[in-house]
Backbone as a ProteinNet text record, in pm:
[ID]
protein_1_A
[PRIMARY]
XXXXXXXXXXXXXXXXXXXXXXXXXXXXXXXXXXXXXXXXXXXXXXXXXXXXXXXXXXXXXXXXXXXXXXXXXXXXXXXXXXXXXXXXXXXXXXXXXXXXXXXXXXXXXXXXXXXXXXXXXXXXXXXXXXXXXXXXXXXXXXXXXXXXXXXXXXXXXXXXXXXXXXXXXXXXXXXXXXXXXXXXXXXXXXXXXXXXXXXXXXXXXXXXXXXXXXXXXXXXXXXXXXXXXXX
[TERTIARY]
9708.5	9855.7	9927	10038.9	10141.6	10243.8	10271.3	10385.8	10527.5	10624.9	10742.4	10867.6	10918.5	11020.7	11161.5	11235.7	11360	11458.1	11581.3	11665.3	11793.2	11864.1	12020.2	12073.3	12186.5	12268.7	12338.2	12300.3	12323.3	12169.6	12195.7	12047.4	11993	12118.5	12101	12027.5	12079.7	12014.8	11880.6	11842.2	11701.1	11626.2	11667.9	11583.9	11565.2	11653.4	11638.3	11568.3	11532.6	11444.9	11310.5	11308.2	11166.5	11094.6	11192.1	11144.1	11061.5	11163.4	11097.4	10977.6	10971.4	10887.8	10741.7	10757.8	10659.1	10576.4	10656.4	10578	10488.6	10519.5	10442.1	10307.3	10281.2	10202	10216	10349.3	10381.9	10420.8	10369.8	10403.3	10549.1	10651.3	10793.3	10796.9	10852.8	10904.8	11059.9	11109.4	11262	11342.3	11446.5	11517.3	11677.3	11774.1	11919.7	12004.4	11970.5	12037.3	11934.6	11980	11904.1	11818.6	11868.7	11773	11659	11684.5	11576.7	11453.7	11492.8	11426.9	11348.6	11403.5	11328.5	11226.5	11269.7	11155.7	11029.1	11063.1	10955.9	10872.4	10915	10843.1	10754.9	10796.2	10725.8	10582.6	10599.7	10492.6	10414.7	10467.9	10399.8	10375.4	10248.4	10240.9	10326.5	10407.5	10517.7	10478	10471	10432.5	10573.6	10687.6	10798.4	10908	11002.2	11134.2	11240.1	11307.4	11441.9	11545.6	11654.1	11737.4	11882.4	11971	12094.9	12166.3	12280.4	12364.2	12451.6	12555.7	12625.8	12582.8	12556.4	12494.1	12540.3	12533.1	12579.8	12495	12546.7	12435.1	12399.4	12316.2	12282.2	12268.8	12369.1	12387.2	12246.6	12255	12121.3	12116.9	12222.3	12244	12166.5	12205.6	12150.1	12019.7	11979.1	11848.1	11754	11792.5	11699.5	11684.7	11790	11781.4	11677.3	11659.4	11592.2	11471.2	11438.8	11285.5	11240.4	11301.4	11265.9	11221.6	11265	11199.1	11041.4	10976.1	10851.8	10782.8	10857.1	10771.5	10814.7	10724.6	10732.9	10747.7	10752.1	10759.4	10846.5	10798	10923.8	11043.4	11149.1	11288.1	11364	11399.1	11481.2	11625.6	11732.7	11855.6	11939	11984.4	12073.6	12218.9	12314.6	12468.6	12548.1	12665.2	12757.4	12833.7	12834.5	12895	12834.8	12911.3	12858.1	12886.3	12960.5	13006.8	12876.3	12888	12797.2	12745.6	12875	12862.6	12788.9	12786.2	12723.8	12568.7	12540.8	12402.1	12335.1	12425.5	12365.4	12360	12465.7	12420.5	12298.8	12267.6	12145.7	12020.2	12015.8	11907.1	11906	12023.2	12030.6	11974.7	11976.2	11927.9	11765.6	11732.2	11584.6	11530.6	11617.1	11591.1	11500.7	11429.6	11346.1	11403.2	11481.3	11545.9	11663	11735.5	11877.1	11920.7	11971.9	11988	12123.4	12216.8	12344.3	12371.3	12436	12467.5	12575.5	12593.8	12475.3	12378.7	12241.5	12122.5	12051.4	11980	11886.3	11753.7	11725.8	11618.2	11490	11461.5	11341.5	11355.8	11481.2	11489.4	11422.8	11486.4	11416.8	11275.5	11207.6	11095.6	11010.9	11062.6	10986.3	11005.9	11107.4	11136.2	11035.7	11020.4	10933.4	10788.6	10738.8	10619.2	10594.2	10676.1	10683.4	10651.8	10746.5	10728.1	10623.3	10562.9	10427.1	10317.5	10335	10207.1	10208.8	10318.2	10327.5	10276.2	10315.2	10282.3	10136	10063.8	9938.2	9837.6	9918.4	9846.2	9843.4	9930.6	9957.9	9852.8	9839.3	9764.3	9620.2	9591.9	9436	9371	9237.9	9178.7	9038.9	8977	8840.1	8715.2	8622.1	8541	8456.9	8459.3	8383.3	8466.1	8588.6	8665	8655.2	8654.8	8657.9	8794.4	8806.4	8922.4	8999.4	9123.4	9258.2	9339.8	9341.6	9455.1	9522.8	9645.1	9725.8	9810.2	9836.5	9898.1	9948.2	10053	10130.8	10196	10166.3	10210.5	10172.6	10280.4	10235.1	10246.8	10303	10314.4	10164.8	10129.8	9990.5	10006.5	9948.6	9934.4	9790.2	9739.7	9596.6	9631.7	9614.3	9621.8	9523.9	9414.2	9320.7	9380.2	9414.9	9482.9	9606.1	9693.8	9829.9	9925.9	9866.9	9936.7	9989.9	10119	10197.6	10223.2	10196.8	10206.5	10266.3	10344.4	10420.5	10382.9	10322.5	10274.6	10199.6	10117.7	10017.2	10089.5	10226.2	10310.5	10291.2	10269	10283.9	10431.8	10454.8	10574.3	10574.6	10657.9	10683.3	10773.4	10718.3	10781.9	10771.6	10899.9	10862	10796	10739	10654.7	10734	10833.9	10907.8	10917.4	10973.6	10959.9	10818.5	10726.8	10580.4	10542.8	10571.1	10546.5	10605.8	10737.7	10817.2	10755.2	10736.8	10656	10519.1	10453.6	10316.3	10305.4	10431.6	10437.6	10469.7	10539.2	10573.3	10492.8	10415	10306.7	10192.9	10158.2	10043.2	10067.9	10176.6	10251.4	10320.3	10266.1	10342.5	10359.4	10506	10538.2	10622	10593.9	10664.8	10779.2	10916.3	11032.1	11004.3	11065.3	11075.6	11240.1	11298.2	11430.3	11454.2	11572.3	11594	11535.1	11561.1	11514.3	11365.5	11292.9	11144.5	11098.2	11141.3	11127.8	11148.4	11249.8	11280.6	11183.5	11162.4	11063.9	10921.6	10892.4	10753.2	10736	10815.8	10817	10860.7	10976.7	11001.8	10963.8	10898.3	10831	10927.5	11037.5	11151.3	11244.8	11307	11415	11515.8	11542.7	11648.8	11784.1	11827.6	11966.3	12071.8	12168.4	12213.8	12169.7	12051.1	11942.2	11987.6	12088.2	12112.6	12137.5	12207.3	12232.8	12113.9	12025	11917.1	11810.9	11767	11676	11748.5	11875.6	11923.5	11912.7	11939.2	11930.9	11783.5	11681.1	11552.8	11510	11545.3	11530.4	11583.2	11700.8	11758.2	11702.6	11650.3	11564.1	11432.3	11371.6	11253.2	11274.8	11381.9	11411.2	11434.8	11501.6	11549.9	11406.9	11315.3	11170.4	11078.2	11091.4	10998.8	11045.1	11168.8	11222.1	11285.4	11269.2	11354.4	11476.3	11523.5	11664.6	11697.9	11717.1	11730.5	11813.4	11936.6	12023.1	11973.4	11846.5	11769.6	11640.7	11616.3	11459.8	11361	11256.8	11125.4	11022.5	11023.2	10942.8	10992	11103	11151.8	11258.5	11249.5	11357	11421.1	11548.7	11635.1	11698.2	11709.9	11764	11867.4	11971.7	12102.9	12094.7	12072.2	12086.9	11951.6	11826.2	11730.6	11626.5	11623.1	11549.4	11474.4	11394.6	11340.3	11168.7	11143.2	10995.2	10952.3	10824	10765.8	10694.8	10727.2	10679	10526.1	10442.9	10307.4	10300.5	10180.6	10164.7	10081.1
7963.7	7906.5	8003.5	7973.7	8075.2	8062.2	8193.4	8241.4	8281.3	8176.9	8193.2	8229.3	8323.9	8371.5	8317	8249.2	8187.9	8275.2	8312.1	8388.9	8343.6	8296.5	8235.5	8250.5	8293.2	8279.1	8167.7	8050	7904.6	7858.9	7822.8	7769.6	7626.8	7563.5	7425.9	7432.2	7524.8	7540.8	7567.2	7662.9	7718.2	7613.5	7522.5	7435.3	7310.1	7265.6	7174.9	7248	7366.4	7431.8	7427.4	7441	7439.2	7313.3	7199.4	7057.4	7021.7	7054.4	7017.2	7121.2	7245.1	7328.7	7319.1	7281.4	7247.4	7136.3	7055.5	6903.2	6950	7067.8	7091.3	7189.3	7197.2	7287.6	7428.7	7469.2	7592.8	7646.8	7785.8	7828.3	7884.3	7862.7	7909.7	8011.1	8140.2	8256.5	8229	8250.5	8241.6	8362.3	8392.7	8505	8451	8533.6	8479.2	8598.2	8731.8	8821.7	8912.5	9009	9087.8	9180.3	9228	9331.8	9245.1	9127.4	9042.2	9026.4	8990.6	8965.1	9081.8	9217.3	9332.9	9357.8	9365.5	9364.6	9255.1	9134.5	9035.9	9081.4	9147.2	9173.9	9287.5	9374	9496.5	9432	9325.6	9299.7	9174.8	9089.3	8978.5	8970.1	8913.8	8900.5	8799.3	8804.2	8708	8695.2	8586.5	8542.4	8525.8	8487.1	8460.1	8468.8	8503.9	8509.9	8461.5	8385.9	8279.4	8360.7	8405.8	8483.9	8471.1	8424.2	8406.9	8539.5	8517.9	8665.5	8687.3	8594.9	8629.2	8624.9	8722.8	8751.4	8860.7	8843.2	8946.4	9065.4	9181.6	9317.3	9358.3	9275	9338.4	9200.9	9224.8	9109.3	9095.7	8977.6	8966.5	9068.7	9122.7	9196.2	9331	9375.7	9523.3	9517.9	9380.3	9350.5	9367.8	9299	9295.6	9437.8	9503.1	9635.5	9708.6	9691.2	9763	9737	9600.1	9530.5	9561.6	9598.4	9647.9	9760.2	9856.5	9999.6	9989.4	9901.5	9912.5	9791.2	9673.9	9538.8	9460.1	9422.1	9317.1	9173	9121.7	8991.4	8906.5	8756.6	8734.1	8679.2	8679.8	8647.5	8565.3	8454.6	8371.3	8384.1	8409.4	8428	8305.5	8273.5	8157.2	8202.9	8142.5	8170.1	8068	8065.4	7949.1	7983.9	8094.1	8138.9	8084.5	8047.5	7983.6	8060.9	8149.1	8228.5	8315.5	8315.9	8404.4	8545.8	8620.3	8731.6	8769.1	8665.6	8668.5	8636.6	8536.7	8524	8651.6	8719.7	8834.8	8955.9	8958.9	9073.7	9037.4	8894.3	8886.7	8917.4	8912.7	8909.4	9078.5	9161.3	9292.4	9350.6	9332	9374.3	9378.7	9280.7	9264.1	9108.9	9034.1	8902.5	8828	8747.4	8672.1	8529.8	8493.6	8345.3	8328	8238.1	8220.7	8073.1	8028.4	7895.3	7888.8	7805.8	7806	7689.5	7717.9	7616.2	7534.9	7405	7316.3	7298.6	7302.6	7277.4	7142.9	7095.6	6999.5	7053.8	6993.5	7073	7054.5	6937.2	6917.4	7007.7	7057.2	7176.5	7295.3	7329.2	7469.6	7459.1	7323.5	7334.2	7346.8	7293.5	7317.9	7476.2	7549.4	7682.8	7789.4	7736.7	7810.5	7795.1	7672.2	7661.6	7738.8	7734.8	7831.3	7963.6	8015.7	8163.5	8203.2	8119.5	8124.6	8143.7	8037.1	8028.6	8160	8218	8354	8441	8450.4	8559.3	8549.8	8451.9	8431.7	8481.9	8453.1	8479.2	8636.4	8692.8	8854.2	8896.7	8851.4	8919.2	8865.1	8778.8	8757.3	8775	8850.8	8887.2	8845.1	8813.8	8761.9	8884.2	8891.5	8986.6	8964.9	8845.1	8774.9	8845.4	8858.8	8879.3	9016.4	9028.1	9173.1	9220.8	9351.2	9454.3	9387.9	9355.9	9309.8	9417.3	9493.4	9631.8	9582.4	9601.4	9578.1	9742.1	9786.2	9911.9	9940.6	10007.6	10068	10194.5	10315.4	10440	10475.5	10506.4	10528.9	10426.8	10304.1	10193.4	10135	10104.9	10029.6	9947.4	9809.7	9732.6	9673.2	9712	9658.8	9548.9	9411.6	9285.3	9246.8	9304.9	9291.1	9367.6	9490.6	9579.7	9509	9467.8	9425.5	9543.5	9647	9778.7	9798.2	9871.8	9906.5	10050.7	10148.6	10267.9	10298.6	10404.5	10490.6	10624.3	10673.7	10804	10831.7	10767.9	10755.7	10763.6	10730.9	10724	10592.7	10540.7	10381.4	10351.6	10231.1	10175.2	10046.1	10008.2	9917.5	9802.8	9702.2	9600.7	9474.3	9380.2	9260.1	9165.7	9054.7	8948.4	8903.6	8884.2	8831.7	8927	9060.2	9167	9185	9176.9	9203.2	9089.6	8987.2	8871	8868.1	8912.4	8922.4	9046.1	9138.9	9279.9	9237.7	9152.2	9111.7	9036.3	8935.1	8836.3	8923.7	9017.5	9091.6	9176	9254.1	9321.5	9273.3	9156.3	9086.5	9025.9	9023.7	8959.7	9074.5	9189	9306.9	9278.2	9289.8	9259.2	9125.2	9054.2	8916.3	8912.1	8835.8	8822.5	8709.1	8713.6	8601.4	8600.1	8458.2	8432.7	8451.7	8450	8439.6	8292.8	8198.3	8057.3	8050	8123.5	8121	8194	8314.1	8400	8338.2	8252	8171.6	8077.4	7988.8	7865.5	7920.1	8034.1	8107.8	8129.2	8189.6	8246.3	8187.1	8107.1	8001.2	7870.1	7834.3	7720.7	7604.7	7608.5	7510.4	7524.3	7397.8	7426.3	7528.1	7613.6	7709.7	7665.2	7655.8	7594.7	7703.3	7771.9	7881.9	7997.1	8048.4	8150.8	8265.1	8289.4	8400.7	8532.6	8528.4	8641.6	8644.1	8541.9	8553.2	8662	8627.9	8699.8	8839.2	8860.2	8989.1	9073	9022.3	9108.8	9163	9088.9	9131.6	9212.5	9214.1	9282.6	9431.5	9448.2	9558.5	9621.7	9546.3	9628	9687.1	9596.6	9662.6	9791.9	9776.8	9911	10026.6	10003.3	10119.1	10176.1	10083.7	10138.4	10191.9	10154.4	10194.6	10294.6	10296.7	10379	10517.6	10608.8	10728.2	10729.3	10662.2	10631.6	10477.7	10400.9	10246.3	10211.3	10301.9	10253	10291.7	10362.8	10382.9	10357.3	10249.5	10213.3	10236.3	10301.7	10306.9	10206.2	10150.6	10014.5	9881.7	9843.4	9699.6	9695.6	9636.5	9645.8	9479.7	9505	9362.1	9364.7	9234.7	9222.6	9125.4	9137.2	9064.4	8926.5	8798.3	8671.2	8618.6	8749.3	8693.6	8684.7	8819.1	8824.6	8965.2	8955.3	9079	9081.7	9214.6	9237.4	9387.8	9406.4	9532.3	9565.2	9663.7	9684.8	9729.8	9689.7	9718.5	9861.1	9910.9	10048.5	10085.5
7804.3	7784.2	7803.5	7891.3	7926	7804.1	7794.7	7672.1	7755	7734.9	7803.9	7704.6	7718.4	7633.3	7679.5	7573.4	7632	7517	7578.8	7515.6	7556.8	7466.3	7493	7359.6	7342.1	7223.9	7174.4	7263.4	7228.2	7197.3	7031.3	7000	7039.6	7072.6	7121	7251.5	7363.1	7474.6	7464.1	7387.8	7339.3	7313.1	7209.1	7170.8	7286.4	7359.6	7472.6	7558.8	7592.3	7698.9	7650.3	7508.3	7430.2	7453.8	7430.3	7436.3	7564.8	7662.8	7811.4	7848.8	7834.7	7849	7757.5	7632.9	7528.9	7598.5	7658.5	7690.8	7826.4	7887.1	8015.3	7964.4	7825.6	7770.7	7767.7	7763	7744.8	7618.4	7592.5	7449.6	7447.9	7366.6	7365.4	7253.4	7319.4	7211.5	7228.8	7137.8	7109.2	7067.9	7138.5	7119.1	7143.5	7064	7082.6	7140.6	7133.5	7203.3	7285.8	7362.3	7453.8	7360.1	7250.7	7162.1	7112.9	7068.3	7012.3	7133.9	7239.8	7350	7386.9	7378.8	7410.7	7307.1	7181.9	7078.6	7087.1	7118.3	7157.9	7254.8	7355.4	7494	7446.1	7354.3	7319	7217.4	7156.4	7051.5	7110.1	7191	7244.5	7390.6	7446.3	7586.4	7627.1	7741.3	7799.4	7925.2	7975	8125.7	8217.7	8150.2	8193.7	8116.7	8141.7	8078.5	8134.8	8063.5	8091	7998.3	8080.2	8019.7	8053.8	7948.4	7951.8	7991.1	8075.4	8092.2	7999.1	7925.5	7836.2	7680.7	7631.1	7520.6	7415.6	7282.3	7212.5	7194	7160.5	7142.8	7257	7319.5	7474.6	7558.9	7662.5	7744.7	7842.7	7902.1	8006.8	8121.7	8176.6	8270.7	8241.3	8132	8075.2	8011.9	7969	7917.3	8036.3	8170.2	8286.6	8325.8	8323.2	8381.2	8285.4	8158.3	8072.5	8087	8093.8	8150.6	8261.2	8357.8	8486.7	8508.1	8397.4	8395.9	8376.5	8307.4	8282.3	8288.9	8325.9	8322.4	8456.1	8542.1	8637.7	8593.7	8468.8	8429.6	8516.3	8556	8616.4	8528.6	8576.8	8494.5	8565.8	8512.7	8550.2	8490.2	8544.2	8485.7	8469.3	8352.4	8323.5	8341.3	8377	8372	8377.8	8331.8	8342.6	8461.2	8516.2	8635.3	8746	8853.5	8969.6	9110.4	9093.5	9213.7	9265.9	9403.2	9492.1	9398.1	9374	9328.8	9212.4	9109.8	9010.7	9030.5	9120.9	9150.7	9223.3	9316.3	9370.2	9243.4	9159.4	9053.7	8985.5	8975.2	8898	8974.9	9099.1	9188.3	9222.6	9204.6	9246.7	9124.3	9006	8908.4	8877	8961	8938.9	8908	8881.9	8860.1	8978.9	8947.9	9049.1	9079.9	8992.9	9017.1	8941.9	8974.5	8910.9	8884.2	8791.3	8758.5	8697.7	8745.1	8687.7	8585.5	8471.1	8396.6	8429.9	8393.2	8336.3	8440.7	8403.6	8488.4	8447.4	8561.1	8523.8	8470.6	8346.8	8289.8	8378.7	8470.6	8540	8646.3	8686.7	8830.7	8734.4	8603.2	8567	8550.8	8494.2	8467.9	8604.4	8707.5	8859.2	8890.9	8849.1	8886.8	8806.1	8678.7	8581.3	8659.8	8683.5	8740.9	8864.6	8963.7	9087.4	9057.4	8947.7	8926.8	8861.5	8767.2	8712.3	8805.5	8890.2	9020.8	9096.5	9131.6	9196	9123.1	8976.6	8905.5	8860.4	8864.7	8831.5	8960.3	9074.9	9188	9228.8	9170.6	9197	9087.1	8977.5	8874.8	8886.5	8954.6	8983.2	9115.2	9078.8	9209.1	9207.7	9294.1	9302.4	9346.4	9249.9	9299.1	9426.6	9478.7	9577.8	9709.5	9704.4	9812.4	9862.8	9989.3	10035.1	10010.6	10005.1	9973.2	10097.2	10045.6	10148.1	10159	10271.7	10277.8	10406.3	10390.2	10502.5	10517	10641.9	10627.8	10760.8	10755	10902.7	10850.5	10923	10906.3	10765.6	10687.5	10539.4	10418.8	10484.1	10404.9	10392.3	10288.5	10228.5	10115.9	10145.4	10042	10050.9	9901.9	9860.1	9808.1	9867.4	9812.9	9702.5	9694.8	9570.3	9455.6	9455.8	9342.3	9319.8	9427	9411.7	9400.2	9481.2	9487.3	9604.9	9600.1	9721.6	9699.4	9816.6	9810.8	9954.7	9960.5	10042.3	10059.2	10163.1	10153.1	10049.9	9969.7	9867.3	9733.7	9739.9	9637.8	9562.9	9445.9	9415.7	9423.3	9463.9	9457.5	9351.8	9269	9186.4	9247.9	9272.7	9320.7	9227.9	9228.4	9151.1	9227.2	9182.1	9251.1	9400.2	9379	9483.7	9596.9	9558.4	9637.7	9719	9635.1	9679.1	9772	9753.9	9861.8	9980.1	9983.8	10095.8	10175.2	10115.8	10209.8	10241.3	10178.9	10232.4	10329.4	10321.3	10457.4	10560.8	10551.8	10681.6	10731.4	10626.8	10679.7	10739.9	10694.4	10731.1	10858.2	10896.5	11035.7	11116.5	11124.4	11209.9	11338.6	11375.8	11489.4	11517.9	11415.3	11423.8	11336.8	11414.9	11329.9	11240.7	11115.3	11038.1	10998.5	11043.3	10991	10844.5	10811.2	10634.2	10599.4	10666.5	10611.1	10626.6	10712.2	10710.9	10609.4	10575.4	10471.8	10330.7	10323.9	10194.4	10173.2	10288.5	10271.8	10232.5	10285.1	10267.2	10130.2	10089	9947.1	9836.2	9863.8	9753.1	9755.6	9861	9871.4	9860.5	9883.9	9909.4	10020.8	10033.4	10154.9	10130	10261.1	10252.4	10268.7	10162.3	10144.7	10092.4	10186.4	10123.9	10072.7	10160	10135.5	10155.4	10242.2	10305.6	10217.9	10108.9	10015.3	9922.8	9895.4	9793.8	9870.5	10012.7	10086.2	10098.5	10132.3	10188.9	10076.1	9936.9	9827.6	9800.5	9812.8	9808.3	9884.9	10029.8	10134.1	10131	10057.1	10023.3	9912.4	9831.3	9716	9748.9	9843.9	9910.7	9977	10067	10163.7	10055.9	9951.8	9867	9795.7	9787	9724	9825.2	9969.5	10045.4	10132.8	10177.9	10267.4	10217.7	10302.8	10272.7	10285.3	10405.5	10415.3	10451	10340.9	10372.5	10484.2	10509.6	10622.6	10741.3	10757.5	10881	10853.9	10843.6	10784	10895.6	10843.5	10927.2	10935.7	10823.2	10820	10848.1	10753.1	10746.3	10816.7	10968.6	11089.4	11063.1	11102.9	11126.8	11246.7	11309.9	11429.2	11399	11406.4	11355.7	11447.3	11368.9	11421.6	11450.7	11433.1	11460.2	11343.9	11262.4	11147.4	11108.4	11023.3	10965	11025	11027.8	11079.9	11038.2	11023.8	11039.9	11154.5	11244	11366.6	11336.9	11454.4	11450.6	11455.4	11386.8	11402	11537.7
[MASK]
+++++++++++++++++++++++++++++++++++++++++++++++++++++++++++++++++++++++++++++++++++++++++++++++++++++++++++++++++++++++++++++++++++++++++++++++++++++++++++++++++++++++++++++++++++++++++++++++++++++++++++++++++++++++++++++++++++++++

């Protein structure tokens, strides 16, 4: 059974989310501010976190920043704000997805399932599989261990960042448009995906490139897409 931590200072929203996700067989942990959420994360195994932005004591932005220091658990941000800048901010600090209030509960359930599927795939390996290693230059992904290294140094990526980098590294030399990346990784139609993909690409570059503004690995051709050159 998956443990999902729902954190929102509006108890009615927490209870509503609890009802819908419990019906899907998930076990729901509840918190009502960022500090409480961090305390639960330290004590309990959490498979996914649904986190409101505006909360007392510790807001969702600062809580996410703190969580990302040590934990790659999928995070879905909730916010009453719908502007692109707020969505980008949520992704910038390490969130994997973003849902604007008021939201359709069934859409939230679908996004939870999608994130858990990716998280489970990243966490599970088969002993029968041969070691899957993809590399170019000093960049290396061991897809069995789910490890990314650059020049031998371990790099910590979120599940979304990992999947994007794996897609590009497995297909060295091939350009992927923003829409192709979005549809491959999020498994849904790419509508207004530009900012979402661009934010994750920037995060990946910041983690794997010596100079993100002059990337060695993750290249872009404006109007075409992103690629990793063949070694």
